[in-house]
XYZ file of C-alpha atoms in Angstrom:
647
model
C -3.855 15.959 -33.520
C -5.287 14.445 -30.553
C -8.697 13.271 -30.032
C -10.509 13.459 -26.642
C -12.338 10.317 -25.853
C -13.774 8.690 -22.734
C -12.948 5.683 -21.373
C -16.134 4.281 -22.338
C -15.623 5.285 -25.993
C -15.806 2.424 -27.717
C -13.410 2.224 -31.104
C -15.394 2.058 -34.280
C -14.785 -0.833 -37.166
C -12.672 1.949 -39.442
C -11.140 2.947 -35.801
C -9.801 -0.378 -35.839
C -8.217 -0.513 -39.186
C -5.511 2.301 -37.421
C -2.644 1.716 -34.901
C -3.981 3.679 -31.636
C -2.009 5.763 -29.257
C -3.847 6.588 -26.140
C -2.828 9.189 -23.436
C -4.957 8.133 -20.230
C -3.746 9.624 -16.884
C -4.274 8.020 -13.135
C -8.320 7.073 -12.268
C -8.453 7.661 -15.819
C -10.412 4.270 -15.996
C -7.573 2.669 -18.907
C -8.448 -0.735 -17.640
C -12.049 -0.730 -18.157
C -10.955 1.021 -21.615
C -9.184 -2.121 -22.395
C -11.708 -4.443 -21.628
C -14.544 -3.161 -22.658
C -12.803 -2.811 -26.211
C -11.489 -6.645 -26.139
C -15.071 -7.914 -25.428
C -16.173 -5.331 -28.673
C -13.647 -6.490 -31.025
C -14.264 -10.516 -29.517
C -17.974 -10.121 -30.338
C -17.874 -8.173 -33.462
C -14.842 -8.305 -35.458
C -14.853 -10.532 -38.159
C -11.086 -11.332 -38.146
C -11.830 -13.193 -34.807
C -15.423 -13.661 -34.795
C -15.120 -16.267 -38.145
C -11.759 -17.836 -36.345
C -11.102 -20.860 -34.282
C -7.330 -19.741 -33.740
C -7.213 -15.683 -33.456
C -7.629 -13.926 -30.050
C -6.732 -10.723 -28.742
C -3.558 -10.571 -27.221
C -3.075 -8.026 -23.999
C 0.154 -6.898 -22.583
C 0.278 -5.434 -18.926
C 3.161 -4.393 -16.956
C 2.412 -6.986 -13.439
C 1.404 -10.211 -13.150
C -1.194 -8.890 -11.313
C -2.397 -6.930 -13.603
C -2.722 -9.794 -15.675
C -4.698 -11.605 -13.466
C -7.354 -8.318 -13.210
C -7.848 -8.439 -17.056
C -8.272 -12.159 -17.043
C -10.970 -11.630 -14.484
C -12.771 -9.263 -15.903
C -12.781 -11.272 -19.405
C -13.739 -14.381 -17.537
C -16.460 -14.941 -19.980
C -14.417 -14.435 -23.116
C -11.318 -16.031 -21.831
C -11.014 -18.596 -24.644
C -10.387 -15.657 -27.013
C -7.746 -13.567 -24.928
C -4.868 -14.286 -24.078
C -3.116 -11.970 -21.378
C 0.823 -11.755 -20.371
C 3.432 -9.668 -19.418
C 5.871 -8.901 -21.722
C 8.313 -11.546 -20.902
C 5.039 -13.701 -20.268
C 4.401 -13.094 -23.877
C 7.515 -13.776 -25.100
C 8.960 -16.950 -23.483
C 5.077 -18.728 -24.232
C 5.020 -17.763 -27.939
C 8.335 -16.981 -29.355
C 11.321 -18.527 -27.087
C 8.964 -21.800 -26.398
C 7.992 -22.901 -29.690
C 11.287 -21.845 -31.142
C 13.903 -23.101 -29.574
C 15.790 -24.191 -32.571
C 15.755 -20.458 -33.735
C 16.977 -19.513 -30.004
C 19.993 -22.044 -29.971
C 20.938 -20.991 -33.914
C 21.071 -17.359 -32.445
C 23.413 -18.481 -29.106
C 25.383 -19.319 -32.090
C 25.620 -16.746 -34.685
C 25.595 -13.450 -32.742
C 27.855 -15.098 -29.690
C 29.810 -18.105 -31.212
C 28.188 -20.009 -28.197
C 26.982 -23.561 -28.654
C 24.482 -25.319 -26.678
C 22.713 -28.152 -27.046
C 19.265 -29.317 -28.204
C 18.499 -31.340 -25.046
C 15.843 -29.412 -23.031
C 13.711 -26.698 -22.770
C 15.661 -22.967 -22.898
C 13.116 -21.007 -20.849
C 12.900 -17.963 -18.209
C 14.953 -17.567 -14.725
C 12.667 -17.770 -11.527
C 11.015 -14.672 -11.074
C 12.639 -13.117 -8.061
C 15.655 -15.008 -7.798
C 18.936 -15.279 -9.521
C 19.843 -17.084 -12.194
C 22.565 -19.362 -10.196
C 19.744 -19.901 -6.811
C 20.225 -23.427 -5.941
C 23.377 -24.119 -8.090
C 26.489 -25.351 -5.962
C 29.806 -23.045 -7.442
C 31.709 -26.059 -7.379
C 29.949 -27.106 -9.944
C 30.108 -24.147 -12.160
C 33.745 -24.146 -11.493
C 34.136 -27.791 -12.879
C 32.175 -26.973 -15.586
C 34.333 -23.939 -16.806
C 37.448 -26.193 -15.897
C 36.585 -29.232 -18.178
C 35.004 -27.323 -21.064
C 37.757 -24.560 -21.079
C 40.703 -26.292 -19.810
C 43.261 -23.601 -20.825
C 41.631 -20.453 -19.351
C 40.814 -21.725 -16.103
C 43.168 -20.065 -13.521
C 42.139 -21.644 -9.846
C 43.767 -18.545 -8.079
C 41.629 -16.211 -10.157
C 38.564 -18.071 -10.539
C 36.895 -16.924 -7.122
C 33.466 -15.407 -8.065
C 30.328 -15.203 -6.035
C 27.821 -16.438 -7.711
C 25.839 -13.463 -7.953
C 28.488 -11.538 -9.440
C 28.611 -14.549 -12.156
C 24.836 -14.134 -12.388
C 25.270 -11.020 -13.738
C 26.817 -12.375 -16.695
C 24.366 -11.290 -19.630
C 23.603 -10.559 -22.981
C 24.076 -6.352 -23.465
C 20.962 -5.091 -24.600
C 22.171 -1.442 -24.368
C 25.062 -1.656 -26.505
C 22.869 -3.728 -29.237
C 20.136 -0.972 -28.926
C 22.588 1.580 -29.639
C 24.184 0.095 -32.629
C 20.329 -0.412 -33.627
C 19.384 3.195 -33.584
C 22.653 4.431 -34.992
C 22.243 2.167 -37.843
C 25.345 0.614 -37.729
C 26.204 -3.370 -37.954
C 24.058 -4.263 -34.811
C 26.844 -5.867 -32.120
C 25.853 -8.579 -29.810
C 27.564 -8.933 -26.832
C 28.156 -10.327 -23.390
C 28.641 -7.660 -20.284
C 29.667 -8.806 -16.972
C 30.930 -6.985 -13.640
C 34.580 -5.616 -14.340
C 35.983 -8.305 -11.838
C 34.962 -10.771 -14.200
C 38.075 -11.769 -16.505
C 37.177 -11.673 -19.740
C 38.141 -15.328 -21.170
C 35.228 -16.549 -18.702
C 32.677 -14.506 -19.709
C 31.683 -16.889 -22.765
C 32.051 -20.259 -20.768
C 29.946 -18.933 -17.957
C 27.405 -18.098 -20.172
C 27.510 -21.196 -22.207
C 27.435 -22.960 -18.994
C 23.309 -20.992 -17.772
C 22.644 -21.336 -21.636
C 23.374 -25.113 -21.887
C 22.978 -26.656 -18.503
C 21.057 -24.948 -16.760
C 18.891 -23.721 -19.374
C 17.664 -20.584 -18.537
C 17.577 -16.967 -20.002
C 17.918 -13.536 -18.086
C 15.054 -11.480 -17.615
C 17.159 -9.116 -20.128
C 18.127 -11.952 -22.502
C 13.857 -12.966 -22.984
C 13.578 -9.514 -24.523
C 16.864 -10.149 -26.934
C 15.849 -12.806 -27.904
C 12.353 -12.371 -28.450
C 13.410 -9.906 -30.770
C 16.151 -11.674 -32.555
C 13.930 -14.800 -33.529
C 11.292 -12.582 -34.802
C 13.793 -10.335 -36.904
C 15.655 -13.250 -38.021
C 12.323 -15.861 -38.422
C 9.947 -14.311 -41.000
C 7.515 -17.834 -40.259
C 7.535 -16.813 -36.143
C 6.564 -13.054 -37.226
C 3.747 -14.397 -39.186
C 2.398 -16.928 -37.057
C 2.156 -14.181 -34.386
C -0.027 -11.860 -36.651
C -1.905 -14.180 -37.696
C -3.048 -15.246 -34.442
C -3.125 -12.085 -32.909
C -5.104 -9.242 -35.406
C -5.273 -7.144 -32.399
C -2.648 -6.624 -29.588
C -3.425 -4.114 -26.587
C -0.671 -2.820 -24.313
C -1.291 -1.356 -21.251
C 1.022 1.029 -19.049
C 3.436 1.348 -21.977
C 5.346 4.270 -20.305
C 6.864 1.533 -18.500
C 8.278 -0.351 -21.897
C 11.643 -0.490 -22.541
C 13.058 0.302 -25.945
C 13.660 -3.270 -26.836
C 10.260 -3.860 -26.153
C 9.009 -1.023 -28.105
C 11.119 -2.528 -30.766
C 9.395 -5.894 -31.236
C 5.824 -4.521 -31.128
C 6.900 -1.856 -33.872
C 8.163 -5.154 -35.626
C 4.955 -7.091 -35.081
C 2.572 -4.343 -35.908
C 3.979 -3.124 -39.432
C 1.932 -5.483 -41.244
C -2.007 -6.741 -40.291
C -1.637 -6.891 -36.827
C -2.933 -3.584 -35.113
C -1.532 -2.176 -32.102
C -3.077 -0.419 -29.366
C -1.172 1.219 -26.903
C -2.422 2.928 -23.560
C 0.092 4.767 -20.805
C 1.018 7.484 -19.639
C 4.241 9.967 -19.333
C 3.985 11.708 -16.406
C 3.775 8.143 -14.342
C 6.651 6.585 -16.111
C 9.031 6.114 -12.912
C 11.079 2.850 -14.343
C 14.308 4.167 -15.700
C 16.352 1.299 -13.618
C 14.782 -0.697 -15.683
C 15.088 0.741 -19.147
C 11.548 2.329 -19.663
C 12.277 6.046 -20.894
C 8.817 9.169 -20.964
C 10.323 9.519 -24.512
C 9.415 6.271 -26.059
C 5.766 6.227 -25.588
C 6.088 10.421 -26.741
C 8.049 8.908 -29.711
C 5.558 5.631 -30.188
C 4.279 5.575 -34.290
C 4.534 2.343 -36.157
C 2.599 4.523 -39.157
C 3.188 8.102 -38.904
C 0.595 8.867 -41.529
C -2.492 6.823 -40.328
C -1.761 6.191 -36.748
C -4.432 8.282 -34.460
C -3.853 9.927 -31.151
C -6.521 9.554 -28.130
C -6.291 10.987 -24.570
C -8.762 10.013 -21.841
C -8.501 13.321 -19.474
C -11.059 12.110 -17.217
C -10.647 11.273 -13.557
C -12.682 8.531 -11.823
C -10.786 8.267 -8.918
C -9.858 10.977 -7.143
C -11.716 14.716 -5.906
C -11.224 18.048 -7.834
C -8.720 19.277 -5.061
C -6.668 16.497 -5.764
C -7.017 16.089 -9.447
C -6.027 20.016 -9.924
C -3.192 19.936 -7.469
C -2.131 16.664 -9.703
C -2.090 19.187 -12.437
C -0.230 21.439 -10.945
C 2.411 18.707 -10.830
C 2.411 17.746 -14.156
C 1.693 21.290 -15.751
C 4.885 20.993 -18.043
C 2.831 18.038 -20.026
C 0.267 19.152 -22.556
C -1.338 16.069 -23.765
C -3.382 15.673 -20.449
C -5.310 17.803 -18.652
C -7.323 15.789 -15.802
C -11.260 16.594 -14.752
C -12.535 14.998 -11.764
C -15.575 13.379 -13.129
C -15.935 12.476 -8.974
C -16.898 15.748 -8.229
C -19.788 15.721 -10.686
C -23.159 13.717 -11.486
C -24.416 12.274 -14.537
C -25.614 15.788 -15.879
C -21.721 17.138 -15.547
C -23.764 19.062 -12.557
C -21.161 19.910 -9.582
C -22.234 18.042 -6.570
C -22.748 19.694 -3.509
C -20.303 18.027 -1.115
C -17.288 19.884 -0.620
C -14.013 18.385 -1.567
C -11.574 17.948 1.418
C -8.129 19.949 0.794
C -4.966 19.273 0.130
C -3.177 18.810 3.637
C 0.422 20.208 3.710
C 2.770 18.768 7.033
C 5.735 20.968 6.739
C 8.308 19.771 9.216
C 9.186 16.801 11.717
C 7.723 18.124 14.912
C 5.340 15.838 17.454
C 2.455 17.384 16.115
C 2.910 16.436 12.860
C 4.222 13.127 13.825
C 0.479 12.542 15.951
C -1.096 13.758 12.711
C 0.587 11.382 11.111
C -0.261 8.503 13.348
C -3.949 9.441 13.558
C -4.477 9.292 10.007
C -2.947 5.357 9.562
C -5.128 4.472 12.322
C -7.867 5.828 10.224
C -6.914 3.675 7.537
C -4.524 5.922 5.805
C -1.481 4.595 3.668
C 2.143 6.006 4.147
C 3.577 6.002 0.554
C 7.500 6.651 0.840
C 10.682 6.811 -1.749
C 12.289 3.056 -0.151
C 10.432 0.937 2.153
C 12.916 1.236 4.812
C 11.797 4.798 5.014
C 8.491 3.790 6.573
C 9.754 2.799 9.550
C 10.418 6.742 10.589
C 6.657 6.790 10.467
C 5.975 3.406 12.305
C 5.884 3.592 16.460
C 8.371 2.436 18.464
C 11.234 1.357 16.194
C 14.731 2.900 17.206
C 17.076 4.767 15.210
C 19.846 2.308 15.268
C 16.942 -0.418 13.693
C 15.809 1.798 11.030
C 19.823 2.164 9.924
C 19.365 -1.808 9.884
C 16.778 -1.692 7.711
C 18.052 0.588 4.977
C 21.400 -1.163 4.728
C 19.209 -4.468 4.229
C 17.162 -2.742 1.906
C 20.578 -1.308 -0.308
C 22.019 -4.467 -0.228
C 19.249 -6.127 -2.218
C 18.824 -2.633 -4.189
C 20.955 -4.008 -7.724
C 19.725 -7.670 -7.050
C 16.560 -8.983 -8.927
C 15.389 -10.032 -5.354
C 12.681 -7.874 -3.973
C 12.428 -8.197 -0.892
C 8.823 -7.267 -0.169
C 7.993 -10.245 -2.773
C 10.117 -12.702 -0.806
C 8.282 -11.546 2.449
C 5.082 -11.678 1.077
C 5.241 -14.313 -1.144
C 8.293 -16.213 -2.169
C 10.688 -17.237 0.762
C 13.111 -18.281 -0.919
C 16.069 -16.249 0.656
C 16.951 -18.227 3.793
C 16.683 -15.659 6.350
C 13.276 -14.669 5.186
C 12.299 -18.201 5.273
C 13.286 -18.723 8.839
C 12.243 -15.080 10.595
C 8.662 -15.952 8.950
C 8.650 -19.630 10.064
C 9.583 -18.666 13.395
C 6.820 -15.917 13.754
C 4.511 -18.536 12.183
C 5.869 -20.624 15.173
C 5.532 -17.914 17.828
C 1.956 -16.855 17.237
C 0.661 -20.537 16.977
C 1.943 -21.161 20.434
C 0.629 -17.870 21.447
C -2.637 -18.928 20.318
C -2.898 -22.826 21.192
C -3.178 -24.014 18.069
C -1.299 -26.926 17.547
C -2.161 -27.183 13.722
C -0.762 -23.996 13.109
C 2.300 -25.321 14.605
C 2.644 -28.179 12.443
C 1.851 -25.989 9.303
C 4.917 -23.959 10.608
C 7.039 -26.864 11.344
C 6.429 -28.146 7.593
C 7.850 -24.769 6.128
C 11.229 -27.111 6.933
C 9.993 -30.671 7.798
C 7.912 -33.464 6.015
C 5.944 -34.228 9.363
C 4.473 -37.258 10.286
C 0.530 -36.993 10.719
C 0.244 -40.418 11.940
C 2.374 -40.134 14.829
C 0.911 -37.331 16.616
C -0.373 -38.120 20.247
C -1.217 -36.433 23.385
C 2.050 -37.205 24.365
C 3.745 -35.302 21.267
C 1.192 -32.459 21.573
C 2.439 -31.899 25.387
C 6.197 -32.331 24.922
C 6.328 -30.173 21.906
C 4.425 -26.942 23.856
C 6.653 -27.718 26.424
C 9.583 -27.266 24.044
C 7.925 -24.216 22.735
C 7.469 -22.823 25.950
C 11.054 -23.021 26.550
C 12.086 -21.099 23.216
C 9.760 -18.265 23.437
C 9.731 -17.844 27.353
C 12.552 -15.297 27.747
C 11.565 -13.728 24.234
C 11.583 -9.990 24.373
C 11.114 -6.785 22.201
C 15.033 -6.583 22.573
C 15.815 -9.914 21.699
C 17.324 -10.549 18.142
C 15.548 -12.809 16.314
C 18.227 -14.612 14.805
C 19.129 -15.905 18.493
C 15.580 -16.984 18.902
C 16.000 -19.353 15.453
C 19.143 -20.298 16.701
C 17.524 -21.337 19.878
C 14.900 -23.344 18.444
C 17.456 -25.557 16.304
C 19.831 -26.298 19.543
C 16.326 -27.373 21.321
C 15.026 -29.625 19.244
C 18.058 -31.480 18.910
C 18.348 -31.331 22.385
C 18.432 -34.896 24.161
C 15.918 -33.844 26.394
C 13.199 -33.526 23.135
C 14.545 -36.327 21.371
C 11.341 -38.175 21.023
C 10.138 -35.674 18.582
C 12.363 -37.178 16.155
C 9.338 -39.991 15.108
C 7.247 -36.934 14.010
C 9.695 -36.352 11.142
C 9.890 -38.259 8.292
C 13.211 -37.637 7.316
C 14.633 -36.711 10.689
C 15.447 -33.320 12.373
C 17.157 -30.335 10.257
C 18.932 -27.402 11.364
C 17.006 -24.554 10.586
C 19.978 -22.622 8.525
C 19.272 -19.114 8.241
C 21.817 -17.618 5.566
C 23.104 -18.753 1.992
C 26.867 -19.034 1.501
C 26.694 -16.305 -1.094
C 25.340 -13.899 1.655
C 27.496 -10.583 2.208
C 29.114 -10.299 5.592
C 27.401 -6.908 5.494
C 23.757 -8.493 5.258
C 24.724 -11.109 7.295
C 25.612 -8.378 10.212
C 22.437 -6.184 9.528
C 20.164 -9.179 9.620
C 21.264 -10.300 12.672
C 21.168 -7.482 14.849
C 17.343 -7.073 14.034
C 15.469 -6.766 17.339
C 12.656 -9.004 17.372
C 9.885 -5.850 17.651
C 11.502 -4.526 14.755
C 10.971 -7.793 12.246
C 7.781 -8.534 13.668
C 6.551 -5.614 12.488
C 8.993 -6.011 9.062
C 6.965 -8.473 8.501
C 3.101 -7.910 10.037
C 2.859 -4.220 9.061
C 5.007 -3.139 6.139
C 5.180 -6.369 4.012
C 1.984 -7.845 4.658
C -1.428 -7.993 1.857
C -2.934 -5.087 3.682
C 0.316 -3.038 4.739
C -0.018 0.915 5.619
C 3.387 1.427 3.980
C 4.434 0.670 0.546
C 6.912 2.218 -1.530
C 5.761 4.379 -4.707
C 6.489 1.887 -7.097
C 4.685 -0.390 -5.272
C 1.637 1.341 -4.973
C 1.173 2.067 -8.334
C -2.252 0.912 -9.783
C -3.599 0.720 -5.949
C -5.313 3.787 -4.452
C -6.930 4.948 -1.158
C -9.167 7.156 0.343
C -6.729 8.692 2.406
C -2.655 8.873 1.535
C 0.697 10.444 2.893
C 2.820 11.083 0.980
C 6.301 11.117 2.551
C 8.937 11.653 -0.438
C 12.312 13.450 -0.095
C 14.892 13.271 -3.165
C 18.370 11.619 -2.450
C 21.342 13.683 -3.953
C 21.740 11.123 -7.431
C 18.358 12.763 -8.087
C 19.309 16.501 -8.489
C 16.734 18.351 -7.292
C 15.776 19.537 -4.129
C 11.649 19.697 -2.573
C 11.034 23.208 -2.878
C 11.389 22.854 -6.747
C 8.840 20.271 -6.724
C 6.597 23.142 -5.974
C 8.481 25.858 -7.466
C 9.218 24.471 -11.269
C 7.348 21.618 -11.387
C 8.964 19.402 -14.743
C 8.307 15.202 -15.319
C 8.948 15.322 -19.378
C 12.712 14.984 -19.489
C 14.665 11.718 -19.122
C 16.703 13.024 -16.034
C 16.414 12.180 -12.591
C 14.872 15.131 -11.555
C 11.869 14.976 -13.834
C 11.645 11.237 -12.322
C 11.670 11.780 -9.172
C 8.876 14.988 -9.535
C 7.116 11.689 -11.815
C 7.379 9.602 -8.426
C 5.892 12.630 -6.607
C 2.625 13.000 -9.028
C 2.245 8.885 -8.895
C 2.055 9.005 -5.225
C -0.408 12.105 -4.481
C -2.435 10.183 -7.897
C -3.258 7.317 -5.449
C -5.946 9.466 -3.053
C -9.256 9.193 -3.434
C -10.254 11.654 -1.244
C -7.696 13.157 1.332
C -4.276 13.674 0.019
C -1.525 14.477 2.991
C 2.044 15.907 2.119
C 4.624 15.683 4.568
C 7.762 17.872 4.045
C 9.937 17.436 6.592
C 12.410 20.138 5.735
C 13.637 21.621 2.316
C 10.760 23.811 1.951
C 8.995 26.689 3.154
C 5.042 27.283 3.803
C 5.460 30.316 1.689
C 6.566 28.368 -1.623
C 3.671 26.323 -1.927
C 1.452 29.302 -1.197
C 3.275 31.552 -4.006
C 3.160 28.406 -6.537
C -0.056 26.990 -6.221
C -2.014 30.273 -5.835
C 0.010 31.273 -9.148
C -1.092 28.523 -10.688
C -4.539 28.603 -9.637
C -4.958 32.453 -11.160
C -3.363 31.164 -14.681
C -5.336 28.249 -15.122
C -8.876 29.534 -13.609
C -9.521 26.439 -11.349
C -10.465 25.963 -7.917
C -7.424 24.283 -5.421
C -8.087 24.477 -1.840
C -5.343 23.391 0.340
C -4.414 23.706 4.298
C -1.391 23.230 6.630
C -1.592 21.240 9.645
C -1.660 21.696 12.421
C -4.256 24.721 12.499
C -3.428 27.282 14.639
């Protein structure tokens, strides 16, 4: 049975005493739900309240996510502690366990590895081997394993080797077969296999660092294996919420099912129909399947909507008809007394099509603030203004290239840097608009993306001879230029004879600005190079930037906007085509189909106000009328919709 609650509902003291499964859709309001519960059980639970050493423990999906709870428990931060999973696990089970982690390299992969150092997590958003020299790796696999080492074959790029791993799907399945669990290492099949132990004995023990994958094994093995590091974790945490678990893997599922089957009580919030993370393990099915007690746990669903207008929240429906746990109300559309307010909710704006008007539509609706939400970023650039055909193909090779890498590119454009040829394209722009602009500080902040600069040595003289550099770079610069040539230009410049002054406003003298790793694929290299420099200017100004009008789906998730278009077409791998988006609407299954029509309902979820569905072919005007007019007759709600452009 499930029981309807708000998400203002606060849970009661025998509430508490349960394991708690709670179905809570988009705008539903699940992370004011979460909060507001923390500060209740922080302020009134005894279990905490008489304790110097238990806190609530809360588990979101983003770091940024974690950063939103903090902030809203800013008061009570001294009793919460919030993570993501891996967060979680490398602070309070690989970290203070380390002999437990090494014993385990041992036992379930015969690999040794020393007690010198912290074991801890890879770099978020780069690989495993970033900043390691193959040479090395090569010597190391030659000195410790003499007699497998074959020079002719040993020729791996050191992403390939990264790869190298711990196989969490083949110990899962030996888990839920019940068989003798096996523990393994997988690796590409170019990989031969007498290396595959050495080169991960050699991340293990020298350069000390764990998979994203391999935090999750682990986590779980210590805690199976360590009855002590179970306990400790109860005992400090009586109460663990998890947000967004339809986006848990199994393993994951596995260690809180562990954690919560004695004192520690688990409460779990998510939701099926917006689990759209299969690449990375998380299946609709294990939140469905989620019971640590099958006889006490209770059920919950939140079916309010706080976000978004009754024509959107009943189309969303419509999407998601083939789930029965939710069924979404716009609590927008009505005040306090549940009294329908008077101001009519905009429809649902259907673009079927890729002519000009719809294109101007389009266009008019960004410039109105709208967001473009799209299947791969690439794909935005059909809907940005004045970027050619041939530069858009650039773009969604670049974007495949990085597609089975743990590098995201929007991250390293936004935030990171650390792949070389984002580094220099932003240091350049960086460059370009402080010379636009005059300001020479901006130029030195630029110039120190690279260079430990001087401050002392600046003059008049400097200032002058440095624009005049500048001026020389950027003076021929054009739309049509490739920006690569541009970075190029700047590093035969300055180390030009003519500019050779300069040299005293660098500490440690002048350095090439280099814009590609020696791991890079002649294929990346190629695309990357033949950007125009209108084309990543815009890469990076309009699509990766904090307040971009283009994001992917998974991207967007957890954001939302007044006005949205949504521009999703399935790829072949996902077997479906648009018209049965609208036709046979079904997100339960664990097939591509049913994630991609997930993807569609996470998108159109992000509206406030004016949703706006592109189609630009696959489907007819006279599907969506049949289908949603059907399905506003059997369910006896109100769904107004248009297409554009009127007549």
């Amino acid at each position: 049975m499930v029981n309807e609650i708000t998400s203002g509902d606060i849970l009661n003291v025998e509430q508490l005493k349960k394991h708690s499964k709670i179905y809570a859709g988009p705008g539903a309001g699940k992370t004011y739900f979460l909060v507001e519960n923390v500060k209740n059980i922080l302020t009134t639970n005894e279990s905490i309240v008489n304790s110097k050493s238990r806190k609530v423990l809360c588990i979101t999906y983003t770091n940024t996510a974690v950063n939103e709870i903090q902030k809203r428990l800013e008061r009570y931060i001294d009793y919460v502690e919030a993570y993501t999973i891996h967060g979680f696990i490398i602070e309070h089970i690989i970290k203070p366990f380390q002999d437990d982690l090494i014993g385990i390299m041992k036992s379930d992969f015969n690999i040794s590895v020393s007690k010198k150092g912290m074991i801890s997590s890879q770099i978020e958003g780069l690989g495993i081997l970033h900043g390691i020299n193959k040479e090395e790796i090569y010597s190391y696999i030659k000195n410790t394993n003499p007699e497998k080492f074959d020079t002719d074959k040993f020729n791996y790029s050191k992403k390939i080797m990264g790869e190298v791993e711990v196989d969490n799907n083949l110990f899962l399945k030996s888990k839920k077969e019940r068989e003798e669990p096996i523990h393994e290492i997988k690796a590409s099949k170019s990989i031969k296999e007498d290396y595959k132990l050495p080169l991960k004995q050699y991340m293990w023990s020298i350069i000390r660092k764990l998979t994203h994958n391999e935090i999750l094994y682990f986590g779980y093995r210590i805690l199976e294996n360590n009855p002590i590091a179970l306990y400790a974790i109860r005992v400090k945490f009586p109460f663990i919420f998890i947000d967004e678990f339809q986006d848990t893997n199994p393993l994951q599922t596995l260690l809180v099912k562990l954690i919560g089957q004695k004192s520690t009580k688990i409460i779990v919030v998510g939701d099926v129909a917006q689990s759209i993370y299969s690449f990375q393990g998380a299946k609709p099915t294990d939140f469905n399947d989620f019971c640590i007690d099958p006889e006490h746990d209770i059920l919950y669903s939140i079916n309010g909507n706080r976000r978004s207008t009754e024509n959107v929240v009943n189309f969303l429906n419509f999407l998601r008809q083939s789930d029965t746990n939710i069924i979404q109300k716009s609590i927008k559309s009505y005040d306090n007394e549940g009294i329908k307010k008077k101001t009519e909710a905009k429809k649902i704006h259907f673009l079927i099509g890729e002519s000009s008007d719809n294109k101007k539509i389009i266009s008019d609706v960004i410039n109105e603030g709208g967001v473009v939400l799209t299947r791969v970023w690439a794909a935005a650039f059909d809907y940005i203004q004045d970027v050619e055909e041939n530069q858009a193909s650039l773009l969604k090779s670049i974007y495949n290239s990085y597609s089975r890498s743990p590098i995201r590119l929007r991250d390293e454009i936004m935030e990171h840097n650390n792949v070389k040829w984002v580094r220099s394209f932003r240091f350049i722009f960086k460059l370009w608009e402080s010379f636009k602009n005059g300001s020479f500080i901006d130029m030195i902040s630029a110039l120190q993306i690279y260079l430990d600069i001087n401050v002392q040595k600046i003059t008049p003289k400097f200032i002058f001879q440095f624009n005049h550099m500048l001026r020389d770079i950027f003076k021929d610069v054009n739309n049509s230029s490739f920006t690569c040539d541009v970075i190029e230009k700047f590093n035969n410049k300055i180390l030009d004879g003519e500019y050779i002054g300069l040299k005293e406003l660098f500490k440690e003298g002048i350095t090439k600005i280099s814009i590609f790793d020696e791991q890079e694929r002649e294929n990346l290299i190629s695309c990357v190079s033949l950007l125009r420099w209108d084309t990543s200017y815009k890469l990076f100004t309009e699509v990766f930037s904090e307040n971009s009008k283009y994001m992917t789906v998974h991207q967007a998730k957890g954001l939302e906007w007044d006005k949205v278009i949504v521009c999703l077409m399935p790829a072949s791998r996902d077997g479906i085509v648009i018209s049965e988006v609208f036709s046979n609407p079904q997100l339960m299954a664990e097939n591509s189909s049913d994630e991609f029509v997930r993807m569609y309902y996470v998108a159109c979820s992000r509206a406030r106000e004016d949703l706006y569905i592109h189609i630009p072919n696959g489907c007819s005007k006279d599907i969506i009328i049949r289908n949603l007019d059907e399905y506003v007759q059997n369910h006896g709600c109100r769904l107004e919709y248009e297409f554009l452009p009127m007549p």
